Amino acid sequence: MEALQKFYRENRTLVTWLMVAAVFIVFYLLTQERLNSLRPSRMVQTTITGLLVGGVYALIALGIVLINKASGVFNFAQGYMMLFGGMLFYSFFSTPNVNPLAAGALAFGTVLMVLAMNGWRELRNLRSLGIGVAAVVVLTLLMSWQGEDVRMLRAIVGGITGSVFVGLFIERFTIRPLIGQPLFTMVLMTLAVSEILKGFVNLIWGSVPISLQIFSGLERLGLPNTIRWEAEFLQGRVVVRTDLLVTFFLALAAFVGFVLFFRYTNVGLAMRASAENQQLAQSVGLRVRVILAVAWGITAILAMLAGVLQGGASQLDLNLPFVAFSAFPAVLLGGLESITGALVGGLIIGLVQDWGNLLYGNQAGTELMPYLVLMIVLIIRPDGLFGEKRIERI
Amino acid sequence: MASNIRPAGVFDTSYAQDMKINRTRTSRFLANAAFVAVLLLPLLTAEGGLGLSVVPAVWVGIVVRIAIYTIAVIGLNILMGYTGQISLGHAAFVGVGAYSGALMARLWGIPFWIAVPLAGLFTALVGLLFGLPSLRVKGFYLAMATLAAQFIIPWLMRYPMERLTNGSRPLEVPDPQFFGFSFGPQVVMYYLIIPLAVLMAFLARNLTRSRVGRALISVRDNDLAAELLGINVFRYKLLAFFVSSFYAGVAGALWAFDIGSLSLDKFNLALSIEFLAMLIIGGAGFPLGPLFGVAFINILRENIIPNVVSNFKVVLPNVFPFIAVADVESSLVPFLFGLALVIFLIVEPRGLAYRWEILRIAWKIRPYAY
Amino acid sequence: MRKVVLLLVLALTLSLFVLPTSAQLPEFIKHTECEVDLTGETITIYHFGDISGPYAFITQPLLAGLADTIAYWNAHGGICGAMLTTDNKDTGGNPAQTQAHYDYYRALEPKPQLIVLYASGDAELLRNQVAADQIPVIISAGSVEGLYGEDGQTPGWIYATNPLYVDQLGMFCEFVGANPAEFPDPVIAYVSWAGAFGEAAFMPEAIDYCAEQGVKILPEPQYFRPTDTDISTQILNAVDAGANIIYTNSLASGPALIAKTLNDLGLLDEVKLSGVNWALDTSVGLLGRTSLADNGLPAVNGMYGSLPFRWWSEVQHPGVAFNRELATANERALSVQNIAYILGSTLVDLYHEIYVRTVNRVGSLSAITGSDIKETLDNIDYNPLDMYNVNFANGARRSTTGNRIAQMFFINATMTGPATSGDDAMKIPNPDGTNIFVPILVPRTEVQDVPDLRPGN
């Protein structure tokens, strides 16, 4: 054991690359026969589908990375926040006449949570109180705007309002009281929050799957359901689902939007500062509590978006959160702190899953491959592809 | 350690006394009494043969399950409570133990009293394998490695090893035999499992208060400092994985022989989370934590929540017409379970065992809180 | 939405018998006569299963069917005067919960004499325990292991009211083999959910039996999860391996997703879709509405499957009429009028017969034990609501044997038969911008016995 350890310490690079090589050789030997029998169209098809499915993973991963950057918590509840956001969106989307009272209550709750981000005494400030009242009125009007034509607008406003409320609520009442507790208390807390969200969604929306028709508008725009591509060299046909394509680009757009937001505001920097050392950040004048709250609010919006897109591409039901279990490896693959990593990791996991299904069958792609990749990454490059190198001895 | 606090004037006068688990007569009496009471329990049921039916027969099964869960959670306690390494894959290791124990009995007819420790050893080796990433990562990263175990192990058992494990189909476990004597009825299993659980708990207690245990604690508290003190951190982390998985494996094998039929779906992530919840609610790093946690979650799940739910079943749909009666139960169970966890984590993040220690101290030093 | 569905329900029930409103059960239900009056007593239907997991589409209507029928029964004399009630719990698809719930029921005083389960996985888990506790169990459809143990030859205490999954696949192969014009060179790919239920029919016995019928089943099954967004890889794997028929042991979104994928890939004409009895269900027809084939009908149009009992569209049948009346009276939406609602209502009738027979033999309700019920079940030959035959008397079979193959179509605008294209189909606009098509099932064969494909036979 001792000698082995010594050998490893002295030849770390060599051992690592030998292991990488071994893994690739094993994979090649396992797949050689199957690969040779595949038509090019299958490979192209699988690559495209995998990437498109990976778009949502990237969005989920981004949310987890954000929380981790700001507060150092790995948010296992992301999947259930997704489900909740998606369901909320669905309610505003499919109900032509939203009860103004309910909408008002939701708006009031959200605005209250936003105002109280830095403590309840903010409510004594008349100016912010005025802004708050105005915001409640505007949000309520938007959310209870009747009619079929504005349902998308209504749903987006309603979904964001509700998600922000839930995000801030979770942060305020479950995460904040735990500051300073050991890591696994935090892990269990996010898992407990998942259970609560699951129960809540089940209570309000029932357990029967709901189909969320956000893509039915595409047909009216004259877009086909699928894009087919046939060519000589493919020896077959490649079919791309339009809804997946739209999902992918919406996810990508959201991604770019958030990246720009962090680039051109100093929120991102402040988040990193507070994650690094909360006391120090506080002492240089950063309002750590606000930063944490903002991070959870944004993450909730991201989760809602991911839930809506995933629910639109398949359906909304209580199993939706399991999609997040494919995104967890993506987070580590890209690196826990890296936004670019979330994108690349998500896409790679999508690819790996579909290629695994293509080559091995038996669910190897969907269930096994993401976590196999995760194990390999953890052993070879524990910081992920784009993660910060942590200089610490273990 | 807080448990060392004793009334003024009570001192240890010998090394043997210092090393006792039950340091005072009262505590020894209580522990023995509890043990005897648990041992007497099956005799007080209608099936006990004494013609008494003071205790419902179903308690026998419940206590057996609590004992098996406790063994598993003690394993988790060694890994998480004492060594500080998070595991989200404990259920998978319990599954490895269950299947390896069952398969040993099925394939080679190994008697169960050999199969159980062998299953533990085999699981320990598997655990060691998944503990290897602890060489390079810790914290959430390590939690992820164990989460990977939770996905990889069941898949391996379901598909590549389908011939052995029956895959998604159930696996029947032969009745445990002891030199031709069959342990069919639950009462007999009870007398087998309970003493074994006590023995396992005793071993764990002794491990954690020995040199090894102190080394593990030092790894948990500060691994750099531990290494400076000359502790081989990596070796102790692996040891923790080994011992923890051994306990998981023994618990799994006992579970297999007790229930008599296995399915892979049982050892899922939900069970891992349940183990985690039991440990943290009970008190990670406390010897009594696992027992408290398992008992509390059992009571919560089987007594408290159903009672609350049955009240809400009528009220909720009446107040809110959009709520379907059929959804009330399925939604309130996870809701209340999560809520209880959240409240617990906020109010008493160190667990029931911590509160117990405080009560004990308060009792011992009464009436003076010096 | 609700109003639309209600209108639809009303429209579809125009040609109904009006049930007698007296305190008697309808004439067509022929029970054994009560010899003991049970007035003032209560019979509880204990049942637990996955209500919130992947099976919610099935279990929720089952609860509705049970509730409606029990209310009706209690208003019409109950079981020899005894009132019915239910005690149900949700497992969420988690086996640890199944065990916990079973412990709850086992501990009840008095011990339940009969329990109803839903999922075959639960039955497999509890098989040995219910035998040890002497509690017979009725489940809707079962796997070999749940009913007969691993060797397929050890009947336990569990009885199924549908044919075994593997037997259903065998019967489908018989049908395919007997119709070479419809299925030239048949090759079946097994594409299904992963897990105990999804994989239940894929057994060597089925493959061998189908080969005897001239039908090849690909040795490599393809599995997916209920949460998967895209399964084109699995479908193409199957098609590349030569499959021209896909058989699935999934329900609700499962068959709908396969049909959608086939449609997207342009393979609907080349590959036929078929499935287990749960696949031929209203839920699949409703979920399938989002993927329309070139002819304007949902892609699931024409799907084959098992139909082991009478269906909602057989309006002349008194049992069906009874169910329709019940569902209409309770304002049940179209999605609830499905396979599971029928199972719920027939279950109550089956309970009635079981209890009358047992009480007649034993003498009083309180004296009945689990083994008395088992004795009744071992000799029972009864048609619950006349919709299927429950016959466990002929030897050791513990599942029903009657089955037929049917196809799913969508009703046309004049409600005279299946629609041939989207133009003449009955379409009800849905607020989400899609149209609802009303699924109907058209039997292709008469009811006949399924083959016995247990291991060792």
XYZ file of N, CA, C and O in Angstrom, chain B residues 197-336:
560
model
N -27.008 -7.486 16.133
C -27.011 -6.029 16.033
C -26.308 -5.427 17.251
O -25.511 -4.488 17.120
N -26.593 -5.990 18.424
C -25.941 -5.470 19.632
C -24.436 -5.673 19.542
O -23.645 -4.776 19.846
N -24.044 -6.846 19.054
C -22.625 -7.131 18.901
C -21.975 -6.141 17.938
O -20.905 -5.587 18.216
N -22.648 -5.890 16.806
C -22.090 -4.978 15.807
C -21.960 -3.565 16.388
O -20.983 -2.863 16.146
N -22.990 -3.162 17.138
C -22.942 -1.832 17.744
C -21.781 -1.748 18.734
O -21.055 -0.749 18.780
N -21.599 -2.825 19.498
C -20.530 -2.874 20.481
C -19.159 -2.779 19.793
O -18.287 -2.022 20.215
N -19.009 -3.532 18.698
C -17.751 -3.488 17.951
C -17.485 -2.089 17.416
O -16.366 -1.573 17.497
N -18.527 -1.468 16.893
C -18.356 -0.123 16.340
C -17.944 0.849 17.438
O -17.056 1.684 17.248
N -18.595 0.691 18.591
C -18.267 1.583 19.705
C -16.801 1.408 20.091
O -16.098 2.377 20.348
N -16.364 0.161 20.116
C -14.980 -0.075 20.511
C -14.003 0.401 19.454
O -12.917 0.875 19.773
N -14.401 0.263 18.184
C -13.522 0.733 17.118
C -13.341 2.241 17.216
O -12.241 2.765 17.116
N -14.461 2.943 17.441
C -14.398 4.392 17.358
C -13.742 5.018 18.578
O -13.335 6.168 18.526
N -13.632 4.279 19.693
C -12.967 4.913 20.824
C -11.540 4.394 20.972
O -10.872 4.654 21.951
N -11.102 3.657 19.961
C -9.730 3.175 19.993
C -8.834 4.151 19.215
O -9.269 5.220 18.803
N -7.582 3.735 19.023
C -6.639 4.524 18.244
C -7.206 4.827 16.854
O -7.153 5.962 16.373
N -7.776 3.782 16.238
C -8.333 3.957 14.894
C -9.412 5.034 14.896
O -9.421 5.931 14.053
N -10.301 4.946 15.872
C -11.393 5.899 15.931
C -10.889 7.323 16.085
O -11.370 8.247 15.419
N -9.893 7.484 16.946
C -9.352 8.836 17.134
C -8.692 9.325 15.858
O -8.792 10.499 15.501
N -8.025 8.410 15.135
C -7.425 8.802 13.864
C -8.506 9.251 12.887
O -8.366 10.271 12.207
N -9.608 8.497 12.849
C -10.697 8.860 11.935
C -11.229 10.243 12.282
O -11.457 11.084 11.399
N -11.431 10.480 13.574
C -11.974 11.777 13.997
C -11.015 12.902 13.603
O -11.440 13.972 13.149
N -9.724 12.644 13.741
C -8.772 13.698 13.391
C -8.808 13.970 11.896
O -8.671 15.109 11.458
N -9.048 12.918 11.086
C -9.194 13.129 9.637
C -10.411 14.001 9.368
O -10.385 14.904 8.535
N -11.491 13.730 10.113
C -12.710 14.496 9.923
C -12.496 15.959 10.298
O -12.843 16.862 9.544
N -11.879 16.175 11.457
C -11.787 17.540 11.963
C -10.814 18.390 11.156
O -11.072 19.555 10.882
N -9.691 17.813 10.794
C -8.749 18.580 9.983
C -7.748 17.614 9.369
O -6.831 17.144 10.043
N -7.917 17.313 8.104
C -7.096 16.256 7.524
C -5.632 16.664 7.397
O -4.739 15.825 7.498
N -5.411 17.972 7.191
C -4.012 18.420 7.095
C -3.288 18.219 8.418
O -2.189 17.659 8.479
N -3.971 18.672 9.481
C -3.378 18.510 10.805
C -3.158 17.038 11.114
O -2.133 16.644 11.676
N -4.105 16.220 10.715
C -3.989 14.790 10.970
C -2.743 14.232 10.295
O -2.002 13.437 10.877
N -2.530 14.675 9.054
C -1.372 14.155 8.330
C -0.086 14.592 9.008
O 0.879 13.835 9.103
N -0.087 15.849 9.497
C 1.093 16.355 10.202
C 1.385 15.528 11.445
O 2.532 15.358 11.835
N 0.307 15.016 12.050
C 0.490 14.215 13.250
C 0.989 12.808 12.925
O 1.168 11.989 13.807
N 1.170 12.528 11.646
C 1.694 11.233 11.271
C 0.620 10.215 10.970
O 0.888 9.021 10.884
N -0.611 10.677 10.795
C -1.680 9.750 10.450
C -1.747 9.639 8.939
O -1.793 10.657 8.243
N -1.757 8.429 8.445
C -1.863 8.224 7.007
C -3.319 8.441 6.602
O -4.150 7.539 6.694
N -3.623 9.660 6.164
C -5.009 10.065 5.950
C -5.699 9.150 4.942
O -6.815 8.682 5.158
N -5.006 8.885 3.860
C -5.611 8.086 2.800
C -5.982 6.705 3.309
O -7.075 6.205 3.073
N -5.047 6.120 4.060
C -5.310 4.777 4.554
C -6.525 4.772 5.492
O -7.373 3.883 5.413
N -6.618 5.793 6.326
C -7.746 5.800 7.258
C -9.065 6.084 6.560
O -10.108 5.578 6.951
N -8.996 6.897 5.503
C -10.232 7.122 4.745
C -10.694 5.824 4.114
O -11.879 5.467 4.174
N -9.745 5.102 3.517
C -10.110 3.824 2.902
C -10.619 2.846 3.958
O -11.578 2.105 3.720
N -9.977 2.882 5.118
C -10.419 2.007 6.192
C -11.862 2.319 6.568
O -12.688 1.407 6.779
N -12.162 3.608 6.624
C -13.531 4.005 6.955
C -14.502 3.474 5.907
O -15.567 2.951 6.249
N -14.125 3.596 4.633
C -14.988 3.057 3.579
C -15.154 1.554 3.748
O -16.247 0.999 3.581
N -14.036 0.884 4.090
C -14.054 -0.566 4.242
C -15.010 -0.977 5.366
O -15.923 -1.780 5.158
N -14.829 -0.378 6.518
C -15.651 -0.764 7.668
C -17.113 -0.398 7.425
O -18.025 -1.198 7.687
N -17.313 0.796 6.893
C -18.675 1.250 6.648
C -19.395 0.293 5.703
O -20.539 -0.104 5.940
N -18.714 -0.104 4.621
C -19.350 -1.011 3.666
C -19.528 -2.389 4.270
O -20.473 -3.103 3.927
N -18.610 -2.781 5.175
C -18.772 -4.071 5.846
C -20.100 -4.097 6.611
O -20.884 -5.037 6.504
N -20.344 -3.022 7.344
C -21.611 -2.941 8.089
C -22.798 -2.959 7.132
O -23.794 -3.630 7.377
N -22.659 -2.195 6.042
C -23.745 -2.181 5.061
C -23.985 -3.583 4.523
O -25.136 -4.021 4.386
N -22.892 -4.297 4.240
C -23.026 -5.634 3.679
C -23.683 -6.598 4.650
O -24.560 -7.384 4.269
N -23.279 -6.532 5.906
C -23.889 -7.415 6.904
C -25.372 -7.097 7.032
O -26.229 -8.003 7.039
N -25.690 -5.805 7.089
C -27.101 -5.416 7.190
C -27.875 -5.950 5.993
O -28.976 -6.495 6.135
N -27.285 -5.800 4.800
C -27.964 -6.261 3.599
C -28.202 -7.759 3.622
O -29.298 -8.238 3.301
N -27.166 -8.521 4.001
C -27.316 -9.977 4.007
C -28.381 -10.400 5.009
O -29.211 -11.275 4.732
N -28.385 -9.765 6.183
C -29.417 -10.090 7.171
C -30.804 -9.786 6.617
O -31.746 -10.558 6.781
N -30.888 -8.650 5.951
C -32.149 -8.235 5.338
C -32.618 -9.309 4.349
O -33.776 -9.738 4.350
N -31.681 -9.763 3.513
C -32.024 -10.767 2.512
C -32.581 -12.017 3.178
O -33.631 -12.530 2.795
N -31.873 -12.510 4.216
C -32.314 -13.752 4.840
C -33.597 -13.542 5.625
O -34.374 -14.475 5.812
N -33.825 -12.339 6.093
C -35.038 -12.078 6.869
C -36.262 -12.037 5.964
O -37.293 -12.624 6.273
N -36.145 -11.324 4.834
C -37.326 -11.112 3.997
C -37.541 -12.261 3.015
O -38.661 -12.620 2.691
N -36.449 -12.844 2.535
C -36.596 -14.033 1.706
C -36.808 -13.768 0.229
O -36.911 -14.692 -0.551
N -36.900 -12.506 -0.156
C -37.051 -12.207 -1.576
C -36.476 -10.818 -1.831
O -36.806 -9.873 -1.131
N -35.622 -10.721 -2.828
C -34.940 -9.450 -3.080
C -35.373 -8.866 -4.406
O -35.620 -9.603 -5.365
N -35.462 -7.542 -4.476
C -35.578 -6.915 -5.790
C -34.660 -5.701 -5.803
O -34.489 -5.022 -4.798
N -34.068 -5.467 -6.953
C -33.059 -4.414 -7.058
C -33.624 -3.033 -6.793
O -32.920 -2.138 -6.340
N -34.912 -2.873 -7.108
C -35.508 -1.540 -6.944
C -35.450 -1.067 -5.498
O -35.550 0.114 -5.220
N -35.322 -2.027 -4.583
C -35.342 -1.662 -3.171
C -34.158 -0.794 -2.785
O -34.257 0.083 -1.946
N -33.011 -1.071 -3.405
C -31.786 -0.411 -2.952
C -31.536 0.833 -3.795
O -30.519 0.974 -4.449
N -32.519 1.713 -3.787
C -32.441 2.876 -4.673
C -31.963 4.107 -3.914
O -31.660 4.056 -2.721
N -31.908 5.205 -4.639
C -31.412 6.445 -4.052
C -32.260 6.884 -2.870
O -31.742 7.415 -1.885
N -33.570 6.639 -2.964
C -34.451 7.052 -1.868
C -34.010 6.406 -0.560
O -34.036 7.041 0.495
N -33.581 5.154 -0.638
C -33.134 4.477 0.583
C -31.838 5.097 1.091
O -31.647 5.271 2.294
N -30.954 5.444 0.167
C -29.710 6.109 0.577
C -30.006 7.404 1.308
O -29.383 7.725 2.328
N -30.954 8.151 0.754
C -31.308 9.421 1.384
C -31.918 9.173 2.754
O -31.661 9.887 3.718
N -32.709 8.099 2.832
C -33.321 7.772 4.115
C -32.244 7.454 5.161
O -32.326 7.894 6.308
N -31.227 6.687 4.750
C -30.127 6.391 5.672
C -29.467 7.679 6.141
O -29.169 7.867 7.321
N -29.235 8.571 5.166
C -28.601 9.850 5.477
C -29.445 10.623 6.482
O -28.938 11.152 7.493
N -30.758 10.657 6.210
C -31.658 11.382 7.109
C -31.633 10.762 8.501
O -31.585 11.457 9.512
N -31.642 9.424 8.543
C -31.629 8.754 9.847
C -30.385 9.124 10.636
O -30.452 9.419 11.826
N -29.250 9.121 9.946
C -28.009 9.402 10.654
C -27.983 10.834 11.172
O -27.633 11.082 12.331
N -28.368 11.772 10.324
C -28.232 13.168 10.734
C -29.276 13.521 11.784
O -28.988 14.231 12.749
N -30.493 12.994 11.618
C -31.513 13.235 12.642
C -31.079 12.610 13.964
O -31.229 13.181 15.041
N -30.539 11.407 13.880
C -30.123 10.722 15.105
C -28.924 11.392 15.738
O -28.799 11.428 16.957
N -28.042 11.906 14.920
C -26.844 12.536 15.455
C -25.595 11.869 14.913
O -25.182 10.826 15.412
N -25.010 12.478 13.878
C -23.810 11.900 13.279
C -22.641 12.082 14.237
O -22.468 13.150 14.823
N -21.865 11.031 14.419
C -20.708 11.120 15.292
C -21.005 10.765 16.727
O -20.117 10.818 17.571
N -22.240 10.382 17.020
C -22.578 9.917 18.359
C -22.850 8.425 18.301
O -23.508 7.956 17.371
N -22.377 7.676 19.285
C -22.587 6.228 19.216
C -24.058 5.844 19.215
O -24.439 4.872 18.593
N -24.894 6.615 19.892
C -26.313 6.262 19.948
C -27.098 6.848 18.776
O -28.269 6.539 18.598
N -26.430 7.711 17.993
C -27.114 8.398 16.896
C -27.890 7.479 15.971
O -29.084 7.702 15.738
N -27.250 6.415 15.432
C -27.971 5.556 14.487
C -29.256 4.994 15.065
O -30.304 5.050 14.414
N -29.213 4.495 16.295
C -30.417 3.902 16.878
C -31.521 4.937 17.011
O -32.668 4.712 16.621
N -31.155 6.115 17.531
C -32.154 7.173 17.678
C -32.762 7.529 16.332
O -33.971 7.664 16.193
N -31.892 7.717 15.335
C -32.362 8.149 14.026
C -33.295 7.129 13.403
O -34.380 7.472 12.924
N -32.890 5.857 13.418
C -33.711 4.812 12.804
C -35.055 4.736 13.509
O -36.119 4.707 12.876
N -35.022 4.744 14.838
C -36.273 4.637 15.577
C -37.164 5.840 15.302
O -38.360 5.695 15.029
N -36.552 7.026 15.298
C -37.361 8.236 15.108
C -38.007 8.250 13.732
O -39.195 8.514 13.587
N -37.214 7.956 12.692
C -37.775 8.006 11.333
C -38.847 6.943 11.173
O -39.872 7.162 10.516
N -38.640 5.784 11.810
C -39.664 4.755 11.742
C -40.965 5.230 12.367
O -42.039 5.047 11.795
N -40.842 5.831 13.535
C -42.056 6.319 14.207
C -42.701 7.424 13.382
O -43.915 7.456 13.180
N -41.853 8.305 12.852
C -42.374 9.408 12.039
C -43.135 8.869 10.842
O -44.255 9.278 10.560
N -42.525 7.918 10.139
C -43.117 7.413 8.908
C -44.356 6.576 9.168
O -45.306 6.617 8.408
N -44.323 5.770 10.231
C -45.391 4.793 10.382
C -46.447 5.202 11.392
O -47.522 4.621 11.399
N -46.163 6.159 12.258
C -47.185 6.556 13.219
C -47.610 8.003 13.074
O -48.786 8.299 12.924
N -46.631 8.911 13.098
C -46.997 10.328 13.151
C -47.611 10.775 11.831
O -48.739 11.282 11.794
N -46.882 10.554 10.734
C -47.363 11.064 9.458
C -48.717 10.466 9.062
O -49.631 11.217 8.703
N -48.909 9.128 9.148
C -50.230 8.603 8.778
C -51.366 9.224 9.578
O -52.445 9.470 9.038
N -51.121 9.506 10.880
C -52.173 10.120 11.673
C -52.510 11.509 11.178
O -53.680 11.861 11.026
N -51.478 12.303 10.929
C -51.720 13.656 10.433
C -52.448 13.590 9.102
O -53.421 14.306 8.860
N -51.960 12.679 8.224
C -52.537 12.590 6.889
C -54.006 12.230 6.949
O -54.832 12.819 6.255
N -54.364 11.276 7.822
C -55.763 10.848 7.838
C -56.667 11.989 8.287
O -57.830 12.050 7.889
N -56.141 12.906 9.085
C -56.951 14.076 9.443
C -57.113 15.017 8.268
O -58.178 15.559 8.025
N -55.993 15.208 7.529
C -56.035 16.165 6.429
C -56.858 15.659 5.249
O -57.317 16.428 4.432
N -57.006 14.336 5.163
C -57.662 13.742 4.008
C -59.050 14.313 3.811
O -59.516 14.478 2.693
N -59.727 14.615 4.905
C -61.080 15.160 4.820
C -61.017 16.674 4.686
O -61.712 17.269 3.869
N -60.143 17.275 5.477
C -60.144 18.738 5.579
C -59.694 19.400 4.275
O -60.394 20.246 3.724
N -58.535 18.982 3.781
C -57.931 19.699 2.656
C -58.841 19.798 1.426
O -59.059 20.903 0.925
N -59.381 18.664 0.925
C -60.219 18.776 -0.270
C -61.467 19.602 -0.019
O -62.004 20.192 -0.949
N -61.935 19.655 1.236
C -63.101 20.480 1.515
C -62.772 21.962 1.453
O -63.540 22.766 0.940
N -61.610 22.318 1.984
C -61.234 23.731 1.997
C -60.812 24.187 0.604
O -61.200 25.248 0.140
N -59.970 23.357 -0.042
C -59.505 23.711 -1.383
C -60.105 22.738 -2.388
O -59.658 21.597 -2.497
N -61.117 23.184 -3.124
C -61.827 22.233 -3.992
C -60.951 21.662 -5.116
O -61.291 20.636 -5.687
N -59.832 22.349 -5.434
C -59.028 21.845 -6.560
C -58.111 20.699 -6.141
O -57.427 20.113 -6.970
N -58.083 20.373 -4.855
C -57.231 19.280 -4.412
C -58.023 17.980 -4.426
O -59.125 17.914 -3.887
N -57.459 16.977 -5.080
C -58.146 15.693 -5.170
C -57.832 14.861 -3.930
O -56.709 14.864 -3.441
N -58.851 14.144 -3.451
C -58.666 13.322 -2.252
C -57.538 12.313 -2.469
O -56.721 12.061 -1.592
N -57.515 11.766 -3.687
C -56.525 10.719 -3.963
C -55.107 11.245 -3.831
O -54.172 10.491 -3.562
N -54.918 12.546 -4.043
C -53.561 13.103 -4.012
C -53.109 13.456 -2.601
O -51.921 13.664 -2.372
N -54.060 13.567 -1.683
C -53.687 14.101 -0.375
C -52.626 13.243 0.287
O -51.592 13.732 0.746
N -52.878 11.921 0.299
C -51.925 11.075 1.009
C -50.574 11.044 0.315
O -49.532 11.249 0.937
N -50.612 10.814 -1.001
C -49.344 10.661 -1.706
C -48.531 11.946 -1.646
O -47.315 11.908 -1.753
N -49.182 13.083 -1.455
C -48.413 14.321 -1.422
C -48.017 14.704 -0.003
O -46.928 15.216 0.215
N -48.890 14.435 0.947
C -48.564 14.873 2.310
C -47.448 14.047 2.931
O -46.703 14.545 3.763
N -47.314 12.791 2.536
C -46.253 11.986 3.137
C -44.871 12.575 2.847
O -44.123 12.875 3.784
N -44.498 12.797 1.554
C -43.194 13.438 1.349
C -43.134 14.854 1.907
O -42.101 15.277 2.423
N -44.256 15.573 1.830
C -44.268 16.954 2.315
C -43.941 16.998 3.810
O -43.046 17.729 4.249
N -44.661 16.198 4.576
C -44.449 16.225 6.022
C -43.081 15.670 6.388
O -42.415 16.170 7.297
